[in-house]
Coordinates of C-alpha atoms and ligand atoms in Angstrom, one line a residue:
M821 CA -95.0 59.2 -24.2
A822 CA -92.7 60.2 -21.2
K823 CA -91.5 57.6 -19.0
V824 CA -91.4 57.9 -15.3
A825 CA -88.9 56.2 -13.0
I826 CA -88.5 56.4 -9.3
N827 CA -85.0 56.6 -8.1
L828 CA -85.1 54.5 -5.0
S829 CA -81.9 56.0 -3.6
T830 CA -83.2 59.5 -3.5
G831 CA -87.0 58.8 -3.4
T832 CA -87.5 61.2 -6.2
I833 CA -89.2 60.6 -9.4
Q834 CA -87.1 61.0 -12.5
K835 CA -88.9 62.2 -15.5
E836 CA -86.5 60.6 -18.0
E837 CA -85.4 57.0 -17.7
I838 CA -81.6 56.9 -17.5
I839 CA -79.9 55.7 -20.8
V840 CA -76.4 54.4 -20.2
G841 CA -73.3 54.7 -22.2
I842 CA -71.2 51.6 -22.6
D843 CA -67.6 51.1 -23.6
L844 CA -67.5 47.4 -24.6
G845 CA -63.7 47.0 -24.8
T846 CA -61.4 44.3 -25.8
T847 CA -59.5 44.3 -22.7
N848 CA -61.8 46.4 -20.2
S849 CA -65.5 47.6 -20.4
L850 CA -67.4 50.1 -18.5
V851 CA -70.6 51.9 -18.1
A852 CA -71.4 55.6 -17.4
Y853 CA -74.4 57.7 -17.1
I854 CA -75.3 61.5 -17.0
H855 CA -76.1 62.5 -13.3
P856 CA -79.6 63.7 -13.5
E857 CA -79.0 66.7 -11.1
E858 CA -75.3 67.5 -11.8
K859 CA -75.7 67.0 -15.6
H860 CA -72.2 65.5 -16.0
P861 CA -71.1 62.1 -17.0
I862 CA -70.0 59.7 -14.3
A863 CA -68.4 56.2 -14.8
I864 CA -70.3 53.8 -12.5
N865 CA -68.3 52.5 -9.6
D866 CA -70.5 49.9 -8.0
L867 CA -69.6 48.6 -4.5
D868 CA -66.3 50.4 -4.9
M869 CA -65.0 47.7 -7.2
G870 CA -63.6 50.3 -9.5
T871 CA -65.2 51.5 -12.7
I872 CA -63.3 49.1 -15.0
V873 CA -64.7 45.6 -15.7
P874 CA -62.0 43.4 -17.3
S875 CA -63.8 41.9 -20.4
V876 CA -63.2 38.4 -19.2
V877 CA -66.0 35.7 -18.8
H878 CA -65.3 32.7 -16.8
F879 CA -67.5 29.5 -16.7
K880 CA -67.5 27.8 -13.4
G881 CA -69.1 24.5 -12.9
A882 CA -72.9 24.0 -12.9
G883 CA -73.6 26.8 -15.5
E884 CA -72.3 29.6 -13.1
V885 CA -70.9 32.6 -15.0
V886 CA -68.6 35.1 -13.6
V887 CA -67.4 38.3 -15.3
G888 CA -64.7 40.9 -14.7
N889 CA -62.0 40.9 -12.1
E890 CA -63.1 37.6 -10.5
A891 CA -63.0 36.0 -14.1
K892 CA -59.6 37.4 -14.7
E893 CA -58.0 35.4 -11.9
Y894 CA -58.9 32.1 -13.8
L895 CA -56.9 33.2 -16.9
L896 CA -53.9 31.5 -15.2
T897 CA -55.5 28.5 -13.5
D898 CA -58.3 27.7 -15.9
P899 CA -57.7 28.9 -19.4
A900 CA -59.9 26.6 -21.2
H901 CA -63.0 27.9 -19.2
T902 CA -61.9 31.7 -19.4
I903 CA -62.7 33.7 -22.2
Y904 CA -60.9 37.0 -22.9
S905 CA -60.6 39.4 -25.9
V906 CA -64.0 38.1 -27.2
K907 CA -64.5 41.5 -29.1
R908 CA -61.9 40.3 -31.6
L909 CA -64.3 37.6 -32.6
L910 CA -67.5 39.6 -32.9
G911 CA -68.8 39.3 -36.3
K912 CA -65.9 37.2 -37.5
S913 CA -65.7 33.7 -39.3
Y914 CA -62.9 31.2 -38.4
Q915 CA -61.1 32.3 -41.6
D916 CA -61.2 35.9 -40.7
L917 CA -58.9 35.0 -37.8
G918 CA -56.1 34.1 -40.3
N919 CA -52.8 33.5 -38.3
H920 CA -54.1 34.9 -35.2
K921 CA -55.7 31.7 -34.0
D922 CA -53.0 31.0 -31.6
Y923 CA -53.6 34.2 -29.8
F924 CA -56.5 32.7 -27.9
G925 CA -56.0 30.5 -24.9
Y926 CA -59.4 28.8 -25.3
K927 CA -60.9 26.7 -28.0
I928 CA -62.2 28.3 -31.2
I929 CA -64.1 26.0 -33.4
D930 CA -63.4 25.7 -37.2
D931 CA -66.8 24.5 -38.6
N932 CA -65.5 25.1 -42.1
T933 CA -68.1 27.6 -42.8
E934 CA -68.1 31.4 -43.5
G935 CA -70.3 31.7 -40.4
M936 CA -69.4 33.3 -37.2
V937 CA -67.1 31.5 -35.0
K938 CA -68.1 29.4 -32.0
I939 CA -66.2 28.9 -28.8
R940 CA -66.3 25.7 -26.9
V941 CA -66.2 25.7 -23.2
G942 CA -66.7 22.1 -21.8
D943 CA -69.6 20.6 -23.7
H944 CA -71.2 23.9 -24.5
F945 CA -70.7 26.1 -27.6
Y946 CA -71.1 29.9 -27.5
S947 CA -71.1 32.6 -30.0
P948 CA -69.1 35.8 -29.5
I949 CA -72.5 37.5 -29.3
E950 CA -73.5 35.5 -26.4
L951 CA -70.1 36.0 -24.7
S952 CA -70.3 39.7 -25.2
A953 CA -73.8 39.7 -23.8
E954 CA -72.6 38.3 -20.6
I955 CA -70.1 41.4 -20.2
L956 CA -73.0 43.7 -21.1
K957 CA -75.4 41.9 -18.5
E958 CA -72.7 42.3 -15.9
L959 CA -72.4 46.2 -16.7
R960 CA -76.2 46.4 -16.7
K961 CA -76.5 44.7 -13.3
R962 CA -73.8 47.0 -11.8
A963 CA -75.6 50.2 -13.3
E964 CA -78.9 49.0 -11.8
H965 CA -77.3 48.3 -8.5
A966 CA -75.6 51.6 -8.3
L967 CA -78.6 53.7 -9.8
K968 CA -81.3 51.6 -7.9
T969 CA -83.4 52.0 -11.1
P970 CA -83.9 49.6 -14.0
V971 CA -81.6 50.2 -17.0
N972 CA -83.2 49.1 -20.3
R973 CA -81.7 51.3 -22.9
A974 CA -78.0 52.1 -23.8
V975 CA -75.7 53.6 -26.4
I976 CA -72.7 51.1 -27.1
T977 CA -69.4 52.1 -28.6
V978 CA -67.4 50.3 -31.1
P979 CA -64.1 51.1 -33.1
A980 CA -64.5 53.4 -36.0
Y981 CA -63.1 50.4 -38.2
F982 CA -65.9 48.0 -37.2
N983 CA -67.8 47.0 -40.3
D984 CA -71.6 46.2 -40.7
S985 CA -71.5 42.7 -39.3
Q986 CA -69.4 43.7 -36.3
R987 CA -71.8 46.6 -35.5
Q988 CA -74.8 44.3 -36.0
A989 CA -73.1 41.7 -33.7
T990 CA -72.6 44.3 -31.0
R991 CA -76.2 45.4 -31.3
D992 CA -77.4 41.7 -31.0
A993 CA -75.2 41.3 -27.9
G994 CA -77.0 44.3 -26.4
K995 CA -80.3 42.8 -27.2
L996 CA -79.3 39.5 -25.6
A997 CA -78.4 41.4 -22.4
G998 CA -81.9 42.8 -22.4
L999 CA -80.9 46.3 -23.5
E1000 CA -82.4 48.4 -26.2
V1001 CA -79.4 49.6 -28.1
L1002 CA -80.4 53.1 -29.2
R1003 CA -77.2 53.8 -31.2
I1004 CA -73.9 52.3 -31.9
I1005 CA -71.3 55.1 -32.0
N1006 CA -67.7 55.2 -32.8
E1007 CA -65.2 55.3 -29.8
P1008 CA -63.1 58.4 -31.0
T1009 CA -66.6 60.2 -31.4
A1010 CA -67.4 59.3 -27.9
A1011 CA -64.0 60.4 -26.6
S1012 CA -64.1 63.9 -28.2
L1013 CA -67.6 64.3 -26.8
A1014 CA -66.2 63.5 -23.4
Y1015 CA -63.8 66.4 -23.7
G1016 CA -66.6 68.6 -24.6
I1017 CA -65.1 69.4 -28.0
G1018 CA -67.9 70.3 -30.2
L1019 CA -70.5 71.1 -27.5
D1020 CA -70.4 74.8 -28.3
P1021 CA -72.1 75.2 -31.6
S1022 CA -70.1 78.1 -32.5
E1023 CA -66.6 76.2 -32.3
E1024 CA -65.0 74.7 -35.4
K1025 CA -62.1 72.3 -34.9
T1026 CA -60.2 69.4 -36.6
I1027 CA -58.9 67.0 -34.0
A1028 CA -57.0 63.7 -33.8
V1029 CA -58.0 60.9 -31.3
Y1030 CA -55.3 58.6 -30.4
D1031 CA -56.5 55.4 -28.7
L1032 CA -54.1 52.9 -27.5
G1033 CA -55.7 50.0 -25.6
G1034 CA -54.6 46.6 -24.4
G1035 CA -54.4 44.9 -27.8
T1036 CA -55.6 47.4 -30.3
F1037 CA -54.7 50.8 -31.7
D1038 CA -56.8 53.3 -33.5
I1039 CA -56.3 56.8 -34.7
S1040 CA -59.1 58.9 -36.1
I1041 CA -59.3 62.4 -37.5
L1042 CA -62.5 64.3 -36.8
H1043 CA -63.8 67.5 -38.0
I1044 CA -66.4 69.3 -35.7
Q1045 CA -68.5 72.2 -36.9
Q1046 CA -71.8 73.6 -35.4
G1047 CA -72.1 70.7 -33.1
I1048 CA -71.7 68.2 -36.0
F1049 CA -68.9 65.4 -35.5
E1050 CA -67.6 64.2 -38.7
V1051 CA -64.9 61.5 -38.9
L1052 CA -62.6 62.5 -41.8
S1053 CA -60.4 59.2 -41.6
T1054 CA -59.5 56.4 -39.4
N1055 CA -56.5 54.0 -39.3
G1056 CA -54.9 51.6 -36.9
D1057 CA -53.8 48.1 -36.0
T1058 CA -56.0 45.4 -34.5
Y1059 CA -53.0 43.6 -33.0
L1060 CA -51.0 46.4 -31.4
G1061 CA -51.3 47.7 -27.8
G1062 CA -50.3 47.6 -24.2
D1063 CA -50.0 43.7 -24.2
D1064 CA -47.0 44.2 -26.7
F1065 CA -45.4 46.4 -24.0
D1066 CA -45.9 43.4 -21.5
R1067 CA -44.5 41.0 -23.9
A1068 CA -41.5 43.2 -24.6
I1069 CA -40.7 43.2 -20.9
V1070 CA -41.3 39.5 -20.5
D1071 CA -38.8 38.8 -23.3
Y1072 CA -36.3 41.2 -21.7
W1073 CA -36.4 39.5 -18.5
L1074 CA -35.9 36.1 -20.0
K1075 CA -32.9 37.3 -21.8
E1076 CA -31.4 39.1 -18.6
N1077 CA -32.0 35.9 -16.7
N1078 CA -30.7 33.4 -19.5
I1079 CA -34.0 31.5 -19.7
P1080 CA -34.6 30.0 -23.1
T1081 CA -38.0 31.0 -24.5
A1082 CA -38.7 27.3 -25.2
E1083 CA -38.8 26.7 -21.5
L1084 CA -41.9 28.9 -21.2
T1085 CA -44.0 26.8 -23.6
Q1086 CA -43.8 24.1 -21.1
N1087 CA -44.2 26.3 -18.2
K1088 CA -47.4 28.2 -18.7
E1089 CA -47.6 29.1 -15.1
L1090 CA -44.3 30.9 -15.2
L1091 CA -45.2 32.7 -18.5
Q1092 CA -48.5 33.9 -16.8
A1093 CA -46.6 35.1 -13.7
L1094 CA -44.1 36.9 -15.9
R1095 CA -46.9 38.5 -17.9
L1096 CA -48.6 39.7 -14.8
S1097 CA -45.4 41.2 -13.2
A1098 CA -44.6 42.8 -16.6
E1099 CA -47.9 44.5 -16.7
E1100 CA -47.4 45.7 -13.0
A1101 CA -43.9 46.9 -14.0
K1102 CA -45.2 48.8 -17.0
K1103 CA -47.9 50.6 -14.9
T1104 CA -45.4 51.4 -12.2
L1105 CA -43.0 52.8 -14.7
S1106 CA -45.7 55.3 -15.9
Q1107 CA -44.9 57.0 -12.6
A1108 CA -41.6 55.7 -11.3
D1109 CA -38.1 55.3 -12.8
N1110 CA -37.4 51.8 -11.6
F1111 CA -39.2 48.4 -11.0
V1112 CA -38.0 45.3 -9.3
T1113 CA -39.8 42.0 -8.2
T1114 CA -38.9 38.3 -7.8
I1115 CA -40.8 35.3 -9.2
G1116 CA -39.5 32.2 -7.5
N1117 CA -35.7 32.6 -7.9
I1118 CA -35.8 35.0 -10.9
T1119 CA -35.1 38.6 -10.3
C1120 CA -37.2 40.8 -12.5
N1121 CA -35.8 44.2 -12.8
I1122 CA -36.3 47.1 -15.4
T1123 CA -35.8 50.8 -15.6
R1124 CA -37.9 53.4 -17.3
A1125 CA -35.0 54.2 -19.8
T1126 CA -34.7 50.3 -20.8
F1127 CA -38.6 50.1 -20.9
E1128 CA -38.7 53.2 -23.3
E1129 CA -35.9 51.7 -25.6
L1130 CA -37.9 48.3 -25.8
I1131 CA -41.2 49.9 -26.9
T1132 CA -39.9 52.7 -29.1
P1133 CA -40.4 50.4 -32.3
I1134 CA -44.0 49.6 -31.3
V1135 CA -44.8 53.3 -30.5
Q1136 CA -43.3 54.3 -33.8
R1137 CA -45.6 51.9 -35.6
T1138 CA -48.5 54.0 -34.1
V1139 CA -46.9 57.1 -35.5
Q1140 CA -46.9 55.6 -39.0
S1141 CA -50.6 55.1 -38.6
C1142 CA -51.0 58.7 -37.7
E1143 CA -49.2 59.8 -40.8
R1144 CA -51.4 57.6 -43.0
S1145 CA -54.7 58.9 -41.4
L1146 CA -53.6 62.5 -41.9
S1147 CA -52.8 61.8 -45.6
D1148 CA -56.1 59.9 -45.9
A1149 CA -57.8 63.1 -44.6
N1150 CA -55.6 65.3 -46.9
L1151 CA -54.4 67.1 -43.9
R1152 CA -51.0 68.3 -42.5
K1153 CA -49.9 67.9 -38.8
E1154 CA -50.5 71.7 -38.5
D1155 CA -54.2 71.4 -39.4
I1156 CA -54.9 69.3 -36.2
Q1157 CA -56.0 71.8 -33.6
A1158 CA -56.3 69.2 -30.6
V1159 CA -55.2 65.8 -29.9
V1160 CA -57.2 63.5 -27.5
M1161 CA -55.6 60.6 -25.7
V1162 CA -57.7 57.5 -25.1
G1163 CA -57.0 54.0 -23.7
G1164 CA -55.0 52.9 -20.8
S1165 CA -51.7 52.6 -22.6
T1166 CA -51.7 56.3 -23.3
R1167 CA -50.6 56.6 -19.6
V1168 CA -47.2 55.5 -20.6
P1169 CA -45.0 58.8 -20.6
L1170 CA -43.2 57.8 -23.7
V1171 CA -46.5 57.4 -25.7
Y1172 CA -47.8 60.8 -24.5
R1173 CA -44.6 62.5 -25.4
T1174 CA -44.2 60.8 -28.8
V1175 CA -47.8 61.7 -29.8
S1176 CA -47.6 65.2 -28.6
D1177 CA -44.2 65.7 -30.4
F1178 CA -45.6 64.2 -33.6
F1179 CA -48.5 66.7 -33.7
G1180 CA -46.6 69.5 -32.3
K1181 CA -48.8 70.3 -29.5
E1182 CA -49.6 69.0 -26.0
A1183 CA -52.3 66.2 -26.3
N1184 CA -55.3 66.3 -24.1
N1185 CA -55.0 63.8 -21.2
S1186 CA -56.9 65.5 -18.3
L1187 CA -59.7 63.0 -18.2
N1188 CA -59.1 59.3 -17.2
P1189 CA -58.0 57.5 -20.4
D1190 CA -59.9 54.3 -19.4
E1191 CA -63.1 56.2 -18.9
V1192 CA -63.3 58.7 -21.6
V1193 CA -65.2 56.7 -24.2
A1194 CA -67.9 55.5 -21.8
L1195 CA -68.2 59.1 -20.6
G1196 CA -68.8 60.2 -24.1
A1197 CA -71.3 57.5 -24.8
A1198 CA -73.2 58.7 -21.8
I1199 CA -73.2 62.2 -23.3
Q1200 CA -74.5 60.7 -26.6
A1201 CA -77.2 58.7 -24.6
D1202 CA -78.3 62.0 -23.0
V1203 CA -78.6 63.5 -26.5
L1204 CA -80.7 60.7 -27.7
A1205 CA -82.9 61.1 -24.6
G1206 CA -83.7 64.5 -25.8
N1207 CA -81.9 66.3 -23.2
R1208 CA -79.6 68.1 -25.5
H1209 CA -80.6 69.4 -29.0
D1210 CA -77.4 70.9 -30.2
I1211 CA -75.4 67.8 -31.2
L1212 CA -75.5 65.6 -34.3
L1213 CA -73.1 62.8 -35.1
L1214 CA -71.6 61.8 -38.5
D1215 CA -69.3 59.1 -39.3
V1216 CA -67.6 57.9 -42.3
T1217 CA -67.5 54.6 -44.1
P1218 CA -64.0 53.2 -44.3
L1219 CA -64.2 51.5 -47.7
T1220 CA -66.1 52.1 -50.9
L1221 CA -69.4 50.3 -51.4
G1222 CA -70.5 49.4 -54.9
I1223 CA -72.1 46.7 -57.3
E1224 CA -70.7 44.4 -59.9
T1225 CA -71.2 45.3 -63.4
M1226 CA -70.5 43.8 -66.9
G1227 CA -67.2 41.9 -67.1
G1228 CA -66.8 41.8 -63.2
L1229 CA -66.0 45.4 -62.8
M1230 CA -66.6 47.3 -59.5
D1231 CA -69.1 50.3 -60.0
S1232 CA -68.7 52.3 -56.7
I1233 CA -72.0 53.8 -55.3
I1234 CA -70.8 55.2 -51.9
P1235 CA -67.3 56.2 -52.1
R1236 CA -65.0 55.5 -49.1
N1237 CA -64.8 58.0 -46.4
S1238 CA -68.4 59.2 -47.3
K1239 CA -70.3 60.7 -44.3
I1240 CA -73.0 58.5 -42.8
P1241 CA -75.9 58.2 -42.7
T1242 CA -75.9 58.6 -46.5
K1243 CA -77.9 57.6 -49.6
A1244 CA -76.8 57.2 -53.2
G1245 CA -78.0 55.5 -56.2
R1246 CA -77.5 54.8 -59.9
Q1247 CA -79.6 53.6 -62.9
Y1248 CA -78.9 50.4 -64.8
T1249 CA -80.4 48.4 -67.6
T1250 CA -80.4 44.9 -69.0
S1251 CA -77.9 43.7 -71.5
I1252 CA -79.9 40.9 -73.0
D1253 CA -83.3 40.9 -74.7
G1254 CA -86.3 39.7 -72.7
Q1255 CA -84.0 39.6 -69.5
I1256 CA -86.4 39.1 -66.6
N1257 CA -83.9 38.8 -63.8
M1258 CA -80.9 40.9 -62.8
K1259 CA -78.3 39.9 -60.2
I1260 CA -77.3 42.7 -57.9
A1261 CA -73.9 41.6 -56.1
V1262 CA -72.7 44.1 -53.5
Y1263 CA -69.1 44.6 -52.8
Q1264 CA -66.9 46.6 -50.5
G1265 CA -63.2 47.7 -51.5
E1266 CA -61.2 50.0 -53.5
R1267 CA -60.1 47.8 -56.6
D1268 CA -61.4 48.1 -60.0
L1269 CA -62.3 44.4 -60.4
V1270 CA -64.9 42.9 -57.9
K1271 CA -62.9 39.7 -57.5
E1272 CA -60.2 41.7 -55.7
N1273 CA -62.8 43.3 -53.3
R1274 CA -64.9 41.8 -50.7
K1275 CA -68.4 40.5 -51.5
L1276 CA -71.0 41.6 -48.9
A1277 CA -74.1 40.1 -50.5
E1278 CA -76.0 39.2 -53.6
F1279 CA -79.7 39.1 -54.6
E1280 CA -81.7 39.0 -57.6
L1281 CA -84.3 41.4 -58.9
K1282 CA -86.9 39.2 -60.3
G1283 CA -89.9 39.6 -62.6
I1284 CA -88.6 42.4 -64.7
P1285 CA -91.1 42.4 -67.7
A1286 CA -89.6 41.0 -70.8
M1287 CA -88.2 44.1 -72.9
P1288 CA -85.5 44.5 -75.5
A1289 CA -82.1 45.0 -73.9
G1290 CA -81.4 48.5 -72.7
L1291 CA -85.0 49.4 -72.1
P1292 CA -85.7 48.5 -68.5
K1293 CA -84.7 51.3 -66.1
I1294 CA -83.4 49.7 -62.9
D1295 CA -82.7 52.0 -60.0
V1296 CA -80.3 50.6 -57.4
N1297 CA -80.2 52.6 -54.2
F1298 CA -77.6 52.1 -51.2
I1299 CA -78.9 53.5 -47.9
L1300 CA -76.3 53.4 -45.1
N1301 CA -77.8 54.3 -41.7
A1302 CA -76.2 56.0 -38.8
D1303 CA -75.0 52.6 -37.4
G1304 CA -73.2 51.8 -40.6
I1305 CA -75.7 49.1 -41.7
L1306 CA -76.3 49.0 -45.5
K1307 CA -79.7 48.5 -47.1
V1308 CA -79.7 48.0 -50.8
E1309 CA -82.8 48.4 -53.0
A1310 CA -83.4 47.7 -56.5
Q1311 CA -86.5 48.8 -58.5
E1312 CA -87.5 48.4 -62.2
L1313 CA -89.1 51.8 -62.9
R1314 CA -91.3 50.8 -65.7
S1315 CA -93.0 47.9 -64.0
G1316 CA -92.3 48.9 -60.4
V1317 CA -90.9 45.5 -59.4
K1318 CA -88.8 46.0 -56.2
Q1319 CA -86.4 44.1 -54.1
H1320 CA -84.3 44.9 -51.2
I1321 CA -81.9 43.4 -48.8
E1322 CA -80.4 44.5 -45.4
I1323 CA -76.8 43.6 -45.4
K1324 CA -75.4 42.0 -42.2
P1325 CA -72.4 40.2 -43.8
Q1326 CA -71.6 36.8 -42.5
Y1327 CA -68.0 37.7 -41.5
G1328 CA -66.1 40.7 -41.2
L1329 CA -62.8 42.3 -41.9
T1330 CA -59.9 43.1 -39.5
D1331 CA -58.4 46.5 -39.3
K1332 CA -55.3 45.0 -41.0
Q1333 CA -57.4 43.7 -44.0
V1334 CA -59.0 47.2 -44.5
E1335 CA -55.6 48.7 -44.3
Q1336 CA -54.2 46.0 -46.7
M1337 CA -57.1 46.7 -49.1
L1338 CA -56.4 50.4 -49.2
M1339 CA -52.7 49.8 -49.8
D1340 CA -53.4 47.4 -52.6
S1341 CA -55.6 49.8 -54.4
I1342 CA -52.8 52.2 -54.3
T1343 CA -50.1 49.9 -55.5
H1344 CA -52.4 48.4 -58.1
A1345 CA -53.9 51.6 -59.3
R1346 CA -52.1 51.6 -62.7
E1347 CA -52.8 47.9 -63.6
D1348 CA -56.3 48.3 -62.3
V1349 CA -57.1 51.2 -64.5
A1350 CA -55.6 49.3 -67.4
T1351 CA -57.5 46.1 -66.7
R1352 CA -60.7 48.1 -66.4
M1353 CA -60.2 49.6 -69.9
V1354 CA -59.6 46.3 -71.4
I1355 CA -62.7 44.8 -69.7
E1356 CA -64.7 47.7 -70.9
A1357 CA -63.5 47.4 -74.5
R1358 CA -64.3 43.6 -74.3
T1359 CA -67.7 44.2 -72.9
T1360 CA -68.5 46.8 -75.6
A1361 CA -67.4 44.3 -78.3
E1362 CA -69.7 41.4 -76.7
Q1363 CA -72.6 43.7 -76.7
L1364 CA -71.9 44.8 -80.3
L1365 CA -71.7 41.1 -81.5
Y1366 CA -75.0 40.4 -79.7
Q1367 CA -76.6 43.3 -81.4
V1368 CA -75.2 42.6 -84.9
D1369 CA -76.2 39.0 -84.7
R1370 CA -79.6 39.8 -83.8
F1371 CA -79.8 42.4 -86.5
V1372 CA -78.6 40.3 -89.3
Q1373 CA -80.9 37.5 -88.1
K1374 CA -84.1 39.7 -88.3
N1375 CA -83.2 41.6 -91.4
R1376 CA -81.7 38.9 -93.6
Q1377 CA -84.3 39.5 -96.4
H1378 CA -83.3 43.2 -96.7
L1379 CA -79.5 42.7 -96.9
T1380 CA -77.5 41.7 -100.1
N1381 CA -75.3 38.7 -100.0
E1382 CA -72.2 41.0 -100.2
E1383 CA -73.4 42.9 -97.2
I1384 CA -73.9 39.8 -95.2
A1385 CA -70.5 38.6 -96.2
T1386 CA -68.6 41.8 -95.2
T1387 CA -70.5 41.9 -91.9
T1388 CA -69.8 38.3 -91.3
A1389 CA -66.0 38.9 -92.0
K1390 CA -65.9 42.0 -89.7
R1391 CA -67.9 40.3 -87.1
Q1392 CA -65.5 37.4 -87.0
R1393 CA -62.7 39.6 -86.5
V1394 CA -64.1 40.8 -83.4
A1395 CA -65.1 37.4 -82.2
D1396 CA -61.7 36.1 -82.9
L1397 CA -60.2 38.8 -80.7
L1398 CA -62.6 38.0 -77.9
S1399 CA -61.9 34.3 -78.1
S1400 CA -58.2 34.6 -78.3
D1401 CA -58.4 36.3 -74.9
N1402 CA -57.0 39.5 -76.5
Q1403 CA -56.0 42.1 -73.9
E1404 CA -55.0 44.9 -76.3
K1405 CA -57.6 47.6 -75.6
D1406 CA -56.9 49.4 -78.9
T1407 CA -57.0 46.5 -81.1
I1408 CA -60.3 45.4 -79.7
L1409 CA -61.9 48.9 -80.1
K1410 CA -60.5 49.3 -83.6
A1411 CA -62.3 46.0 -84.6
V1412 CA -65.4 47.0 -82.9
D1413 CA -65.4 50.5 -84.7
D1414 CA -64.7 48.6 -88.0
L1415 CA -67.7 46.5 -87.5
E1416 CA -70.0 49.3 -86.4
E1417 CA -69.0 51.5 -89.4
T1418 CA -69.7 48.6 -91.8
T1419 CA -73.1 47.9 -90.4
R1420 CA -74.4 51.5 -89.7
P1421 CA -75.4 52.2 -93.2
F1422 CA -77.6 48.9 -93.4
A1423 CA -79.1 49.8 -90.0
E1424 CA -80.1 53.2 -91.1
R1425 CA -81.6 51.9 -94.4
I1426 CA -83.5 49.2 -92.5
M1427 CA -84.7 51.5 -89.9
D1428 CA -86.3 53.5 -93.0
I1429 CA -87.8 50.3 -94.3
S1430 CA -89.2 49.4 -90.9
I1431 CA -90.8 52.9 -90.5
R1432 CA -92.2 52.7 -94.1
E1433 CA -93.8 49.3 -93.4
A1434 CA -95.1 50.6 -90.1
M1435 CA -96.8 53.5 -91.9
T1436 CA -98.3 51.2 -94.4
G1437 CA -99.7 49.0 -91.6
K1438 CA -97.2 46.1 -91.7
K1439 CA -95.9 44.5 -88.6
I1440 CA -92.2 45.5 -88.1
E1441 CA -90.9 42.3 -86.2
Ligands
ADP2022 P1 -59.4 48.4 -24.3 O1 -59.8 49.6 -24.9 O2 -58.5 47.6 -25.4 O3 -60.2 47.5 -23.6 P2 -58.0 50.0 -22.2 O4 -58.2 51.2 -22.8 O5 -58.7 49.6 -20.9 O6 -58.2 48.8 -23.3 O7 -56.5 49.7 -22.0 C1 -56.0 48.6 -21.4 C2 -54.4 48.6 -21.3 O8 -53.8 49.8 -20.7 C3 -53.8 47.5 -20.8 O9 -52.5 47.0 -21.7 C4 -53.2 48.0 -19.5 O10 -52.0 47.3 -19.1 C5 -52.9 49.4 -19.9 N1 -52.6 50.3 -18.7 C6 -53.5 50.5 -17.9 N2 -53.0 51.4 -16.9 C7 -51.7 51.7 -17.2 C8 -50.7 52.6 -16.7 N3 -50.9 53.3 -15.7 N4 -49.7 52.7 -17.5 C9 -49.4 51.8 -18.5 N5 -50.4 51.2 -19.1 C10 -51.5 51.0 -18.5
MG2023 MG1 -61.0 51.1 -25.5

């Protein structure tokens, strides 16, 4: 059913309802749409307040909430009621914040659970979802005001690194703001769309998207072919951005003026004033060669050359991430055909030059770097509205997804960097006779042992009909949808019993942690493989002991005393190795082999007896 909307500004009937694209940023947010007649994306600039809405929420008295530039003014005067950077808290628990807790000027509650954080403002407690919803409501209001038509549906962007719970939290925030979120898409994917890269189906390209915002940095490598956008790799740092440039300038001014840093901890007003002037200086130096201002009796002076010297180490850290993302994608710099610049901080000339030099080509910066993500989201919205048929979007999963198997080993189902949406599965069976329940524990990570990885969820497949070990066939399927949300299904094929869960993990991972997990998997690769082999040997040994015991118990009458004695001795050797916590895989496997060799002839003989008895009508067991 087609929807009809009347555009009140032009008085014309619009066949398609407008779906907006939203960049919900850590520092700044904005909303864009495709102009129905002109067919190109435009960022909404309501009442000439500019297109950018600072992602700041301020609670005035009497339950009044303000968002954006007006709220930003209270950062200085009323920090306890003024919430910034809420995107950092989306889908996270208190523990997830680690040593970044001091970063926030407002009160974050530690309720000692793994649940999502709450923020205390006066006597009220808010979740990051509610606070993000306030920003989205403001964007929606501005869009409705500018377009003079109801806005009910949106595409919202998230960093490529966002995990399931962060994506889900973003979706929930949209819902709370009264928006139907048609799709969550990755910011770099949106940015490349804005540059029109891939809109021509005959074009094939590998590109890099470099996004340096206020407090976060992301680099993504995309491959585009026949209108299909595929994210080959992502890398970055969640605590690196333009704010660090500002801080470097503040520190420089303090040093120049012989003001001890300790003085600032007492004088928050001065700190804020310095920070604001530093940001102004930085922006000015993107054009000019020099900046001077005074704060009280302090003279704050800085040249572009000094500024560049100060920020070189910070910019170099982004280059290291670029190197890692290239090697993750198995590419060399020369393979990158275009570089796209995103985020306000890419306006700094040194950043532009460094990135262009690194990739050996001039980076694309013709579009407004603050707006590109929202513009691309609007293009995606247009695709979903059915106005373009030539584009499809593919993303990748940043970490391997798998389940726990015997001995606490990780069995990977969807390997990291797999394209999504995707579906993969594997068949398992029981290890104990008559087992009627099976635990399915889902993990994310690159290590061989699940305890080194991150647990996403656990559930139990119940009601498996009692059968001998090894007989049930249990299919476990992972379905990862286009939003990056994982559904895990388990089914016992003989009986048809089935169970599934949708995973919205309680708390998420920071980019740092994802990066750390990848690094750990590389540095621990050798020992991981060794540990896995020992565990597999020990598991085999345990399984064999179980089978041998069962066999001897059932068939005692068919075995001679001597046979029982040898078996018991060999069995004991294996059991001793296991209980002594032996870690020598070869020793264990040798004892296992010994025991198997000893029992095999009896097993074969007894099989014959069983068959004979079965033929003569006797019950086997
Ligand atoms: P986010 O994606 O994190 O919400 P943005 O992409 O909006 O952030 O980038 C915000 C950052 O860009 C801030 O640190 C701001 O100071 C910086 N910025 C904006 N304009 C300029 C400029 N002209 N020169 C240097 N930095 C700028
Ligand atoms: Mg951004």
